[in-house]
């Protein structure tokens, strides 16, 4: 508790003590600051200070006429600061052990406070802990916050190869956030089953699966859990990819009757070295498929705009996955997304505020319209998906669509767009629908070369479609946009493969190396590469040629057929940053996903 301190006026202090207070009490040589001062020799013993303590003060006059004092009260000594003996400024806080003292600017103190179970910090006073100081309790790291009024705790997850280091005040290891940065490569993922046509979401005919790519020079130990229960533990050798089949989660994959929250609906996949994870829904069906590049937890944010597809005989959807308990998610539907199947805290008009715990999945399904453009805002980092249970993208039959969405922070204002190759005639381009979605009001658009599309989007969530396009072009916006590409369905004019969905990756997020998987059981797999003019690019060690210019943008695209002779693992390397997307075709089935991306936060 604070104790009031009384300080004698200088006129009532003994002469020697008054002079000492004026020249400083704690300096290395307090006399040196009073050179030229004159004082008579005085000896006083047994005086009583204002606090009642007895002290002895002696003042002498040296040859130079300087005065010195010893035996000053602790309060006065504590009230000076630094090595020059300067007076502690009025209102400044100094520490005498665990007692915080407030200076009066005249060599005394106004008040003091015993910090009790806390600690005293110079200039701050009593706090619960020293800002920045860290302790380890097993795997739990506690770091005192900047205000000193509490600690931030973090578990150094041993399944991610992390350990607690109090000296560095951080978790350390290959999977530490400071080591993995912001990209699609990480150590903590939440694979999530999404709505699929009910004829194609049951094992053993169809399998939900994830592939794990390990670019490290050491084997990765992989652990998959769901709701805290162990599902599998295995390894992925260095510089290789392995596929793991996981059980379907029927509450997410089957039916389309209501929006819902599925407790512990997502899997959690952790690795002790950084890896890349893709999910396939399903991996081998010949009828309806898609795939997603998953984002690691360290790259999640709380801000997303949804890309889905219009309601047909089946529902469009988006899903939100939490990694922390007590996550609050707010839903703001676009003008096309205000018709949903009520449930799970989501209203008929698409609005809602929903609370999720770690591993929970919020699944929102359309009843009409198109959920595209809905804004998802969470108070803690989440993962968001957009897609459709079985979409008809004219012409052709329906097919499952899904994509793990990039957070708004990682979106950009410029994108390079090119169609995929047709199959079986890869000399032809596959038509697509390109969708540009605004993240802010009053977004202006332009195209190089010009395209038959809107040039202005009035509201956040509004979107522009470029239909049946085989054009190669650049999109430029004055505010961040999300760009989605949809393959059209199968027909004699468009080749084999039914609808698939991918996000365009902005050039600002391109990389110069990728390792990815393309299932060799498929009829054909391709990687499309967008590269700056003149870049040297290799796929699986072989030089890539045959690039086609994307207008006059300074970029070009190449379709590269991937060999199915191996295990499905492939690499891309370049002497410049390039973007890649990967897709596969078998009969009416198609998947399409970005091969990878950086996820740096781009300016608004």
Coordinates of C-alpha atoms in Angstrom, one line a residue:
X1 CA 0.0 0.0 0.0
X2 CA 1.3 3.6 -0.6
X3 CA 3.0 5.3 2.3
X4 CA 2.9 9.1 2.5
X5 CA 6.3 10.6 2.7
X6 CA 7.0 14.0 4.4
X7 CA 9.9 16.1 3.1
X8 CA 11.4 18.9 5.2
X9 CA 11.6 22.3 3.4
X10 CA 15.2 23.2 2.5
X11 CA 15.2 26.0 5.1
X12 CA 14.6 23.5 7.9
X13 CA 17.2 21.0 6.8
X14 CA 20.6 21.0 8.4
X15 CA 23.0 23.2 6.4
X16 CA 25.1 20.3 5.1
X17 CA 22.1 18.2 4.1
X18 CA 20.6 21.2 2.2
X19 CA 23.8 21.6 0.2
X20 CA 24.0 17.9 -0.5
X21 CA 20.5 17.8 -1.8
X22 CA 21.2 20.8 -4.0
X23 CA 24.3 19.2 -5.6
X24 CA 23.0 15.6 -5.8
X25 CA 23.1 12.6 -3.5
X26 CA 24.0 9.6 -5.7
X27 CA 26.6 11.0 -8.0
X28 CA 30.1 9.5 -8.3
X29 CA 31.5 12.8 -7.0
X30 CA 28.6 15.0 -5.8
X31 CA 31.1 17.6 -4.5
X32 CA 32.3 18.2 -8.1
X33 CA 29.0 19.7 -9.1
X34 CA 29.3 22.4 -6.5
X35 CA 32.8 23.7 -7.4
X36 CA 33.3 27.2 -6.0
X37 CA 30.7 26.9 -3.3
X38 CA 31.7 28.0 0.1
X39 CA 30.5 26.5 3.4
X40 CA 31.7 26.6 7.0
X41 CA 32.7 23.4 8.7
X42 CA 29.8 22.1 10.7
X43 CA 29.3 18.9 12.6
X44 CA 25.9 17.8 13.7
X45 CA 25.1 14.5 15.4
X46 CA 22.0 12.9 16.7
X47 CA 19.6 15.0 14.6
X48 CA 16.2 13.6 14.0
X49 CA 14.7 13.7 10.4
X50 CA 11.1 14.3 9.5
X51 CA 10.5 10.6 9.5
X52 CA 11.9 10.2 13.0
X53 CA 15.1 8.4 12.0
X54 CA 18.4 9.6 13.6
X55 CA 21.2 10.5 11.3
X56 CA 24.6 12.0 11.4
X57 CA 25.7 14.7 8.9
X58 CA 29.1 16.2 8.5
X59 CA 30.1 19.0 6.1
X60 CA 33.7 20.1 5.6
X61 CA 35.4 22.8 3.5
X62 CA 38.2 21.6 1.3
X63 CA 41.0 23.5 -0.3
X64 CA 38.9 24.3 -3.3
X65 CA 36.0 25.4 -1.2
X66 CA 33.7 22.5 -2.3
X67 CA 31.3 20.9 0.1
X68 CA 30.6 17.2 0.6
X69 CA 28.1 15.3 2.7
X70 CA 27.6 11.8 4.0
X71 CA 24.8 10.1 5.9
X72 CA 21.9 11.6 3.9
X73 CA 18.6 9.9 4.3
X74 CA 17.6 7.1 2.0
X75 CA 14.7 9.1 0.7
X76 CA 16.9 12.0 -0.4
X77 CA 19.5 9.6 -1.9
X78 CA 16.8 7.8 -3.9
X79 CA 15.5 11.2 -5.2
X80 CA 18.6 11.8 -7.3
X81 CA 19.3 10.0 -10.5
X82 CA 22.1 9.2 -13.0
X83 CA 25.8 9.2 -12.4
X84 CA 26.1 13.0 -12.3
X85 CA 24.0 13.4 -9.2
X86 CA 21.3 15.4 -11.0
X87 CA 18.1 15.8 -9.1
X88 CA 15.3 13.4 -10.0
X89 CA 12.7 15.4 -11.9
X90 CA 9.3 16.1 -10.2
X91 CA 6.9 13.2 -10.9
X92 CA 9.6 10.8 -12.0
X93 CA 9.5 7.3 -10.5
X94 CA 12.6 5.6 -9.1
X95 CA 13.0 2.2 -7.4
X96 CA 14.5 1.4 -4.0
X97 CA 14.4 -2.3 -4.2
X98 CA 10.7 -3.2 -4.6
X99 CA 9.5 0.2 -3.4
X100 CA 8.5 2.7 -6.1
X101 CA 9.2 6.4 -5.1
X102 CA 7.8 9.5 -6.8
X103 CA 10.3 12.4 -6.8
X104 CA 9.3 15.9 -5.9
X105 CA 12.1 17.5 -8.0
X106 CA 13.8 19.0 -4.9
X107 CA 15.7 16.0 -3.7
X108 CA 12.8 14.4 -1.8
X109 CA 9.9 12.2 -2.6
X110 CA 6.2 12.9 -2.8
X111 CA 5.1 9.3 -2.2
X112 CA 6.2 5.7 -2.3
X113 CA 4.5 2.4 -2.9
X114 CA 5.6 -1.1 -1.8
X115 CA 5.1 -3.3 -4.8
X116 CA 4.3 -6.3 -2.7
X117 CA 4.2 -9.4 -4.9
X118 CA 5.0 -7.4 -7.9
X119 CA 8.2 -5.7 -9.0
X120 CA 9.4 -2.1 -9.4
X121 CA 10.5 -0.9 -12.8
X122 CA 12.4 2.4 -13.1
X123 CA 10.3 5.1 -14.7
X124 CA 7.2 2.9 -14.5
X125 CA 6.6 2.0 -10.9
X126 CA 4.9 -1.1 -9.5
X127 CA 4.0 -3.8 -12.1
X128 CA 3.1 -7.4 -12.0
X129 CA 6.0 -8.4 -14.1
X130 CA 9.0 -6.9 -16.0
X131 CA 7.9 -6.1 -19.6
X132 CA 9.5 -8.6 -22.0
X133 CA 10.7 -11.0 -19.4
X134 CA 9.9 -14.6 -20.2
X135 CA 9.6 -17.8 -18.3
X136 CA 9.1 -21.4 -19.3
X137 CA 6.8 -23.9 -17.6
X138 CA 7.4 -27.1 -19.5
X139 CA 6.1 -26.4 -23.0
X140 CA 4.3 -23.2 -22.0
X141 CA 6.1 -19.9 -22.7
X142 CA 4.9 -16.8 -20.7
X143 CA 6.1 -13.4 -21.8
X144 CA 5.3 -10.3 -19.8
X145 CA 3.4 -7.7 -21.9
X146 CA 4.6 -4.2 -22.6
X147 CA 2.4 -2.7 -19.8
X148 CA 3.7 -5.2 -17.2
X149 CA 0.2 -6.0 -16.1
X150 CA 0.1 -9.6 -17.4
X151 CA 1.7 -12.3 -19.5
X152 CA 1.0 -13.7 -22.9
X153 CA 1.1 -17.4 -23.0
X154 CA 2.0 -19.6 -25.9
X155 CA 2.3 -23.4 -26.0
X156 CA 5.5 -24.5 -27.8
X157 CA 3.9 -27.5 -29.5
X158 CA 6.3 -30.5 -29.5
X159 CA 4.3 -32.0 -32.4
X160 CA 5.6 -29.1 -34.4
X161 CA 9.1 -29.7 -33.1
X162 CA 9.0 -26.5 -30.9
X163 CA 10.6 -26.0 -27.5
X164 CA 10.5 -23.1 -25.0
X165 CA 13.4 -20.7 -24.8
X166 CA 13.1 -18.2 -21.9
X167 CA 16.3 -16.4 -22.8
X168 CA 15.1 -15.6 -26.3
X169 CA 11.5 -15.2 -25.1
X170 CA 10.1 -17.3 -27.8
X171 CA 9.3 -20.9 -29.0
X172 CA 12.3 -22.2 -31.1
X173 CA 12.5 -24.7 -33.8
X174 CA 12.2 -25.1 -37.6
X175 CA 8.4 -24.5 -37.2
X176 CA 8.8 -21.3 -35.2
X177 CA 6.9 -18.4 -36.8
X178 CA 10.1 -16.4 -37.2
X179 CA 11.5 -19.2 -39.4
X180 CA 8.5 -20.1 -41.6
X181 CA 7.4 -16.6 -42.5
X182 CA 4.2 -15.9 -44.5
X183 CA 3.6 -18.4 -47.3
X184 CA 1.7 -21.6 -48.1
X185 CA 4.5 -23.6 -46.3
X186 CA 3.9 -24.2 -42.6
X187 CA 3.5 -26.8 -39.8
X188 CA -0.1 -26.5 -38.5
X189 CA -3.1 -27.1 -40.8
X190 CA -6.8 -27.8 -40.6
X191 CA -7.9 -30.1 -43.4
X192 CA -11.7 -29.7 -43.8
X193 CA -14.2 -32.0 -45.5
X194 CA -16.7 -29.9 -47.6
X195 CA -20.1 -30.7 -49.2
X196 CA -19.8 -33.2 -52.1
X197 CA -22.5 -34.9 -54.2
X198 CA -23.9 -37.7 -52.0
X199 CA -23.2 -40.3 -54.7
X200 CA -19.5 -39.5 -54.4
X201 CA -18.7 -38.9 -50.7
X202 CA -18.5 -42.5 -49.3
X203 CA -15.6 -44.8 -48.9
X204 CA -14.4 -47.2 -50.3
X205 CA -15.6 -46.0 -53.7
X206 CA -14.4 -42.5 -53.0
X207 CA -11.8 -41.1 -50.6
X208 CA -11.2 -37.7 -49.0
X209 CA -7.4 -37.3 -48.9
X210 CA -4.6 -34.9 -48.2
X211 CA -1.2 -34.7 -49.8
X212 CA 1.8 -33.5 -47.8
X213 CA 4.9 -32.1 -49.6
X214 CA 8.1 -32.0 -47.7
X215 CA 10.8 -29.8 -49.2
X216 CA 13.1 -30.1 -46.2
X217 CA 16.4 -32.1 -46.1
X218 CA 15.0 -34.2 -43.2
X219 CA 11.9 -36.4 -42.8
X220 CA 8.8 -34.8 -41.5
X221 CA 6.7 -36.5 -38.7
X222 CA 3.0 -35.9 -39.4
X223 CA 0.3 -36.1 -36.8
X224 CA -3.4 -35.9 -37.6
X225 CA -6.0 -35.5 -34.9
X226 CA -9.7 -34.5 -34.8
X227 CA -11.3 -33.2 -31.6
X228 CA -8.2 -34.2 -29.7
X229 CA -8.5 -37.8 -30.8
X230 CA -5.5 -39.4 -32.7
X231 CA -6.3 -40.2 -36.3
X232 CA -2.8 -41.1 -37.7
X233 CA 0.9 -40.5 -37.3
X234 CA 3.4 -41.1 -40.1
X235 CA 6.4 -39.7 -41.8
X236 CA 7.1 -38.0 -45.1
X237 CA 10.7 -38.5 -46.3
X238 CA 12.9 -35.6 -47.2
X239 CA 12.1 -33.9 -50.6
X240 CA 9.0 -36.0 -51.3
X241 CA 5.2 -36.1 -51.1
X242 CA 2.9 -38.6 -49.5
X243 CA -0.9 -38.9 -49.8
X244 CA -3.0 -39.8 -46.7
X245 CA -6.6 -40.9 -46.9
X246 CA -8.9 -39.6 -44.1
X247 CA -12.4 -40.6 -43.1
X248 CA -15.3 -38.5 -44.5
X249 CA -17.0 -36.2 -42.0
X250 CA -20.6 -36.9 -42.9
X251 CA -22.0 -33.9 -41.1
X252 CA -20.1 -31.7 -43.6
X253 CA -20.0 -33.8 -46.7
X254 CA -23.5 -35.1 -46.9
X255 CA -26.9 -33.4 -47.3
X256 CA -27.7 -29.8 -47.9
X257 CA -30.6 -29.1 -45.6
X258 CA -29.3 -26.3 -43.3
X259 CA -26.4 -24.1 -42.3
X260 CA -24.7 -25.5 -39.2
X261 CA -21.8 -25.5 -36.8
X262 CA -20.1 -28.9 -36.7
X263 CA -18.2 -29.2 -33.4
X264 CA -14.6 -30.4 -34.0
X265 CA -15.5 -30.9 -37.7
X266 CA -12.0 -30.2 -39.0
X267 CA -9.0 -32.3 -38.8
X268 CA -5.8 -30.9 -37.5
X269 CA -2.5 -31.8 -39.2
X270 CA 0.8 -30.9 -37.7
X271 CA 4.4 -31.5 -38.8
X272 CA 7.7 -31.1 -37.0
X273 CA 9.2 -29.5 -40.2
X274 CA 7.6 -27.0 -42.6
X275 CA 5.4 -28.8 -45.3
X276 CA 2.8 -28.0 -47.9
X277 CA -0.7 -29.5 -47.7
X278 CA -3.4 -30.0 -50.4
X279 CA -6.7 -31.6 -49.9
X280 CA -8.7 -33.6 -52.5
X281 CA -12.5 -34.0 -52.4
X282 CA -12.3 -36.8 -53.4
X283 CA -9.0 -37.9 -54.8
X284 CA -10.0 -40.5 -57.4
X285 CA -13.6 -40.1 -58.4
X286 CA -14.2 -40.1 -62.2
X287 CA -17.3 -37.8 -61.9
X288 CA -17.0 -34.9 -59.4
X289 CA -13.9 -33.6 -57.8
X290 CA -11.9 -30.5 -56.7
X291 CA -8.9 -29.7 -54.6
X292 CA -7.6 -26.9 -52.4
X293 CA -4.2 -25.6 -51.4
X294 CA -4.5 -25.3 -47.6
X295 CA -3.1 -22.4 -45.7
X296 CA -1.1 -22.9 -42.5
X297 CA -2.5 -21.4 -39.3
X298 CA 0.3 -18.8 -39.1
X299 CA -1.0 -17.3 -42.4
X300 CA -4.6 -17.0 -41.4
X301 CA -6.3 -13.7 -40.6
X302 CA -9.8 -12.7 -39.6
X303 CA -10.8 -11.0 -43.0
X304 CA -12.1 -12.8 -46.1
X305 CA -14.4 -12.2 -49.1
X306 CA -16.2 -15.3 -50.4
X307 CA -16.0 -16.7 -53.9
X308 CA -18.7 -19.4 -54.4
X309 CA -21.2 -20.1 -57.3
X310 CA -24.9 -19.5 -57.8
X311 CA -27.5 -21.8 -56.2
X312 CA -28.8 -24.5 -58.6
X313 CA -30.3 -27.8 -57.8
X314 CA -27.6 -27.9 -55.1
X315 CA -26.2 -25.3 -52.7
X316 CA -23.3 -23.0 -52.9
X317 CA -21.5 -22.8 -49.6
X318 CA -18.7 -21.2 -47.6
X319 CA -17.1 -22.6 -44.5
X320 CA -15.2 -21.0 -41.6
X321 CA -12.8 -23.0 -39.4
X322 CA -11.4 -21.7 -36.1
X323 CA -8.0 -22.6 -34.4
X324 CA -8.7 -20.9 -31.1
X325 CA -11.5 -21.3 -28.6
X326 CA -13.9 -18.4 -28.3
X327 CA -13.6 -17.1 -31.8
X328 CA -16.4 -14.8 -32.9
X329 CA -17.4 -14.7 -36.5
X330 CA -19.5 -12.0 -38.1
X331 CA -21.2 -12.5 -41.5
X332 CA -22.0 -9.7 -43.9
X333 CA -23.8 -10.9 -47.0
X334 CA -23.4 -9.3 -50.4
X335 CA -26.5 -8.2 -52.3
X336 CA -26.5 -11.6 -54.1
X337 CA -25.8 -13.6 -50.9
X338 CA -28.8 -12.8 -48.7
X339 CA -30.6 -16.1 -49.1
X340 CA -29.2 -18.9 -47.0
X341 CA -30.5 -22.0 -45.3
X342 CA -31.0 -20.9 -41.7
X343 CA -29.1 -22.6 -38.9
X344 CA -26.0 -22.6 -36.7
X345 CA -26.6 -19.0 -35.7
X346 CA -27.0 -17.8 -39.3
X347 CA -30.2 -16.0 -40.3
X348 CA -32.2 -16.5 -43.5
X349 CA -30.8 -13.2 -44.8
X350 CA -27.2 -14.4 -44.4
X351 CA -26.4 -12.3 -41.4
X352 CA -25.2 -13.8 -38.2
X353 CA -22.7 -13.7 -35.3
X354 CA -21.4 -17.2 -34.5
X355 CA -19.0 -18.4 -31.8
X356 CA -16.5 -21.2 -32.7
X357 CA -14.0 -23.2 -30.7
X358 CA -10.8 -24.7 -32.0
X359 CA -11.5 -27.1 -34.8
X360 CA -15.2 -26.1 -35.1
X361 CA -16.6 -25.6 -38.6
X362 CA -19.3 -23.1 -39.6
X363 CA -20.9 -24.3 -42.8
X364 CA -23.2 -21.8 -44.6
X365 CA -25.3 -23.0 -47.5
X366 CA -27.3 -21.1 -50.0
X367 CA -31.1 -21.3 -50.6
X368 CA -31.1 -19.0 -53.6
X369 CA -28.8 -16.6 -55.3
X370 CA -25.0 -16.6 -54.9
X371 CA -23.0 -16.4 -51.7
X372 CA -20.1 -14.7 -53.6
X373 CA -19.1 -11.4 -52.1
X374 CA -20.1 -12.2 -48.5
X375 CA -17.6 -10.7 -46.1
X376 CA -16.4 -12.9 -43.2
X377 CA -14.9 -11.0 -40.3
X378 CA -13.5 -12.8 -37.2
X379 CA -11.9 -11.5 -34.0
X380 CA -9.3 -14.3 -34.2
X381 CA -7.6 -15.9 -37.2
X382 CA -9.7 -18.3 -39.1
X383 CA -9.6 -20.3 -42.3
X384 CA -12.3 -19.7 -44.9
X385 CA -13.4 -21.9 -47.9
X386 CA -15.8 -21.1 -50.7
X387 CA -17.4 -23.5 -53.2
X388 CA -20.4 -25.5 -54.3
X389 CA -21.8 -28.9 -53.6
X390 CA -22.3 -29.6 -57.3
X391 CA -22.2 -26.6 -59.6
X392 CA -23.3 -26.4 -63.2
X393 CA -21.0 -24.0 -65.0
X394 CA -22.5 -24.0 -68.5
X395 CA -22.4 -26.2 -70.4
X396 CA -22.2 -29.7 -69.0
X397 CA -23.0 -31.6 -65.8
X398 CA -22.5 -30.4 -62.2
X399 CA -19.2 -30.8 -60.3
X400 CA -18.0 -30.1 -56.8
X401 CA -16.1 -26.8 -56.4
X402 CA -13.9 -25.7 -53.5
X403 CA -11.1 -23.4 -52.7
X404 CA -9.3 -22.3 -49.5
X405 CA -9.7 -18.5 -49.8
X406 CA -6.8 -16.1 -49.5
X407 CA -7.2 -13.6 -46.7
X408 CA -8.0 -10.0 -47.8
X409 CA -4.6 -8.9 -46.5
X410 CA -2.9 -11.1 -49.1
X411 CA -5.1 -10.0 -52.1
X412 CA -3.8 -7.5 -54.6
X413 CA -4.9 -5.0 -57.3
X414 CA -3.3 -6.7 -60.3
X415 CA -3.8 -10.2 -61.7
X416 CA -2.6 -12.1 -64.8
X417 CA -5.2 -14.4 -66.3
X418 CA -4.9 -17.2 -68.7
X419 CA -7.1 -20.3 -69.6
X420 CA -6.1 -23.9 -69.1
X421 CA -5.4 -26.4 -71.8
X422 CA -8.2 -28.5 -73.2
X423 CA -8.1 -32.3 -73.0
X424 CA -7.4 -34.4 -75.0
X425 CA -6.3 -31.7 -77.5
X426 CA -3.9 -29.6 -75.4
X427 CA -3.3 -27.3 -78.3
X428 CA -6.7 -25.8 -77.6
X429 CA -7.6 -23.5 -74.7
X430 CA -10.4 -24.5 -72.3
X431 CA -13.0 -21.8 -71.9
X432 CA -13.5 -20.3 -68.5
X433 CA -15.5 -17.8 -66.5
X434 CA -13.4 -15.1 -64.7
X435 CA -15.0 -13.4 -61.7
X436 CA -13.6 -10.2 -60.1
X437 CA -14.9 -9.6 -56.6
X438 CA -14.6 -6.2 -54.8
X439 CA -13.4 -6.0 -51.2
X440 CA -14.3 -2.3 -50.9
X441 CA -16.9 0.1 -52.2
X442 CA -16.3 2.1 -55.4
X443 CA -13.8 -0.2 -57.0
X444 CA -12.6 0.8 -60.5
X445 CA -11.4 -1.9 -63.0
X446 CA -9.4 -1.9 -66.2
X447 CA -8.1 -4.7 -68.5
X448 CA -5.1 -5.1 -70.7
X449 CA -6.1 -5.9 -73.4
X450 CA -9.7 -4.7 -73.1
X451 CA -12.3 -7.2 -72.0
X452 CA -16.2 -7.2 -72.3
X453 CA -16.7 -6.7 -68.5
X454 CA -17.7 -4.1 -65.9
X455 CA -15.3 -1.3 -65.2
X456 CA -16.8 -0.3 -61.8
X457 CA -18.1 -2.2 -58.8
X458 CA -20.2 0.0 -56.5
X459 CA -20.2 -2.0 -53.3
X460 CA -17.9 -4.4 -51.4
X461 CA -19.0 -7.9 -52.5
X462 CA -20.2 -6.9 -55.9
X463 CA -18.6 -8.8 -58.7
X464 CA -18.0 -8.8 -62.5
X465 CA -18.0 -11.9 -64.7
X466 CA -16.2 -12.4 -68.0
X467 CA -17.9 -15.4 -69.6
X468 CA -16.8 -18.2 -72.0
X469 CA -13.4 -16.6 -72.2
X470 CA -10.2 -18.0 -73.6
X471 CA -8.5 -14.6 -73.4
X472 CA -5.1 -13.9 -71.8
X473 CA -5.1 -10.5 -70.1
X474 CA -4.2 -8.4 -67.0
X475 CA -6.8 -7.1 -64.5
X476 CA -6.0 -3.9 -62.7
X477 CA -8.1 -2.5 -59.9
X478 CA -7.7 0.7 -57.7
X479 CA -8.6 -1.4 -54.6
X480 CA -8.0 -5.0 -53.6
X481 CA -10.0 -7.6 -55.4
X482 CA -10.3 -11.4 -55.3
X483 CA -10.2 -13.1 -58.8
X484 CA -11.8 -16.5 -59.3
X485 CA -11.5 -18.7 -62.4
X486 CA -14.1 -21.4 -63.2
X487 CA -13.6 -24.1 -65.9
X488 CA -16.7 -24.6 -67.9
X489 CA -18.3 -28.0 -68.2
X490 CA -17.6 -30.8 -70.7
X491 CA -18.9 -30.6 -74.2
X492 CA -17.7 -31.4 -77.7
X493 CA -16.6 -27.8 -78.1
X494 CA -14.8 -27.5 -74.7
X495 CA -13.2 -30.9 -74.4
X496 CA -13.3 -33.3 -71.4
X497 CA -13.5 -32.2 -67.8
X498 CA -16.3 -30.6 -65.8
X499 CA -16.3 -27.5 -63.7
X500 CA -13.4 -26.7 -61.4
X501 CA -12.5 -23.5 -59.4
X502 CA -9.2 -21.8 -58.6
X503 CA -8.2 -18.4 -57.2
X504 CA -5.8 -16.4 -59.3
X505 CA -2.6 -15.7 -57.5
X506 CA -1.3 -12.1 -57.8
X507 CA 2.2 -11.6 -59.2
X508 CA 3.1 -9.9 -55.9
X509 CA 2.8 -13.4 -54.3
X510 CA 4.7 -15.5 -56.9
X511 CA 7.6 -17.7 -55.9
X512 CA 10.7 -19.1 -57.7
X513 CA 10.4 -22.7 -56.5
X514 CA 7.5 -25.1 -55.8
X515 CA 7.0 -28.8 -54.9
X516 CA 3.6 -30.3 -55.5
X517 CA 1.6 -33.4 -56.1
X518 CA -0.6 -34.4 -59.1
X519 CA -2.3 -37.9 -58.7
X520 CA -0.8 -40.2 -61.4
X521 CA -4.0 -42.2 -61.5
X522 CA -5.7 -39.4 -63.5
X523 CA -5.9 -39.4 -67.3
X524 CA -3.9 -36.2 -67.5
X525 CA -2.3 -33.6 -65.2
X526 CA -1.0 -30.2 -66.1
X527 CA 0.9 -27.3 -64.5
X528 CA 0.3 -23.9 -66.0
X529 CA 3.1 -21.4 -65.4
X530 CA 2.9 -17.6 -65.7
X531 CA 6.3 -16.1 -65.9
X532 CA 8.0 -12.8 -66.8
X533 CA 9.2 -12.6 -70.4
X534 CA 12.6 -14.3 -70.7
X535 CA 12.5 -16.2 -67.4
X536 CA 14.3 -19.6 -67.4
X537 CA 11.8 -22.1 -65.9
X538 CA 12.2 -25.9 -65.3
X539 CA 9.6 -28.5 -64.5
X540 CA 11.1 -31.7 -62.9
X541 CA 14.5 -30.5 -64.1
X542 CA 13.5 -30.0 -67.7
X543 CA 13.5 -26.6 -69.4
X544 CA 10.1 -25.2 -70.3
X545 CA 9.4 -23.7 -73.7
X546 CA 6.4 -22.8 -75.7
X547 CA 5.3 -19.7 -73.7
X548 CA 2.5 -17.6 -75.1
X549 CA 2.4 -13.9 -74.4
X550 CA -0.3 -12.4 -72.1
X551 CA -1.0 -9.3 -74.2
X552 CA 1.7 -6.7 -73.8
X553 CA 2.0 -7.2 -70.0
X554 CA 5.5 -8.5 -70.0
X555 CA 4.3 -12.0 -68.9
X556 CA 3.6 -15.2 -70.7
X557 CA 2.0 -18.6 -70.0
X558 CA 2.9 -22.2 -70.7
X559 CA 0.8 -25.4 -70.3
X560 CA 3.1 -28.2 -69.2
X561 CA 1.8 -31.8 -69.3
X562 CA 3.0 -33.8 -66.3
X563 CA 4.3 -37.3 -66.5
X564 CA 2.2 -40.0 -64.8
X565 CA 5.1 -42.5 -64.8
X566 CA 6.3 -41.6 -61.3
X567 CA 4.7 -41.1 -57.9
X568 CA 2.9 -37.9 -58.8
X569 CA 5.5 -35.6 -57.1
X570 CA 6.8 -32.7 -59.2
X571 CA 8.8 -29.5 -58.9
X572 CA 9.0 -26.1 -60.6
X573 CA 12.1 -23.9 -60.3
X574 CA 12.9 -20.6 -62.1
X575 CA 15.4 -17.7 -62.1
X576 CA 12.5 -15.3 -61.5
X577 CA 9.3 -15.4 -59.5
X578 CA 6.5 -17.3 -61.3
X579 CA 3.0 -18.4 -60.6
X580 CA 1.6 -21.9 -61.0
X581 CA -1.7 -23.7 -61.0
X582 CA -2.2 -27.4 -61.1
X583 CA -5.1 -29.3 -62.6
X584 CA -6.1 -32.9 -63.6
X585 CA -8.7 -34.4 -65.8
X586 CA -10.4 -37.8 -65.9
X587 CA -13.6 -38.4 -67.7
X588 CA -16.1 -35.9 -66.1
X589 CA -13.9 -35.3 -63.0
X590 CA -11.6 -32.3 -62.6
X591 CA -9.5 -30.7 -59.9
X592 CA -7.7 -27.3 -60.0
X593 CA -5.6 -25.6 -57.3
X594 CA -2.9 -23.0 -57.0
X595 CA 0.5 -24.7 -56.7
X596 CA 1.6 -22.4 -54.0
X597 CA 1.8 -18.7 -53.0
X598 CA 3.6 -16.3 -50.8
X599 CA 1.1 -14.6 -48.3
X600 CA 2.8 -11.4 -47.5
X601 CA 0.5 -8.6 -46.4
X602 CA 0.1 -6.3 -49.4
X603 CA -0.8 -2.6 -49.0
X604 CA -4.4 -1.4 -49.5

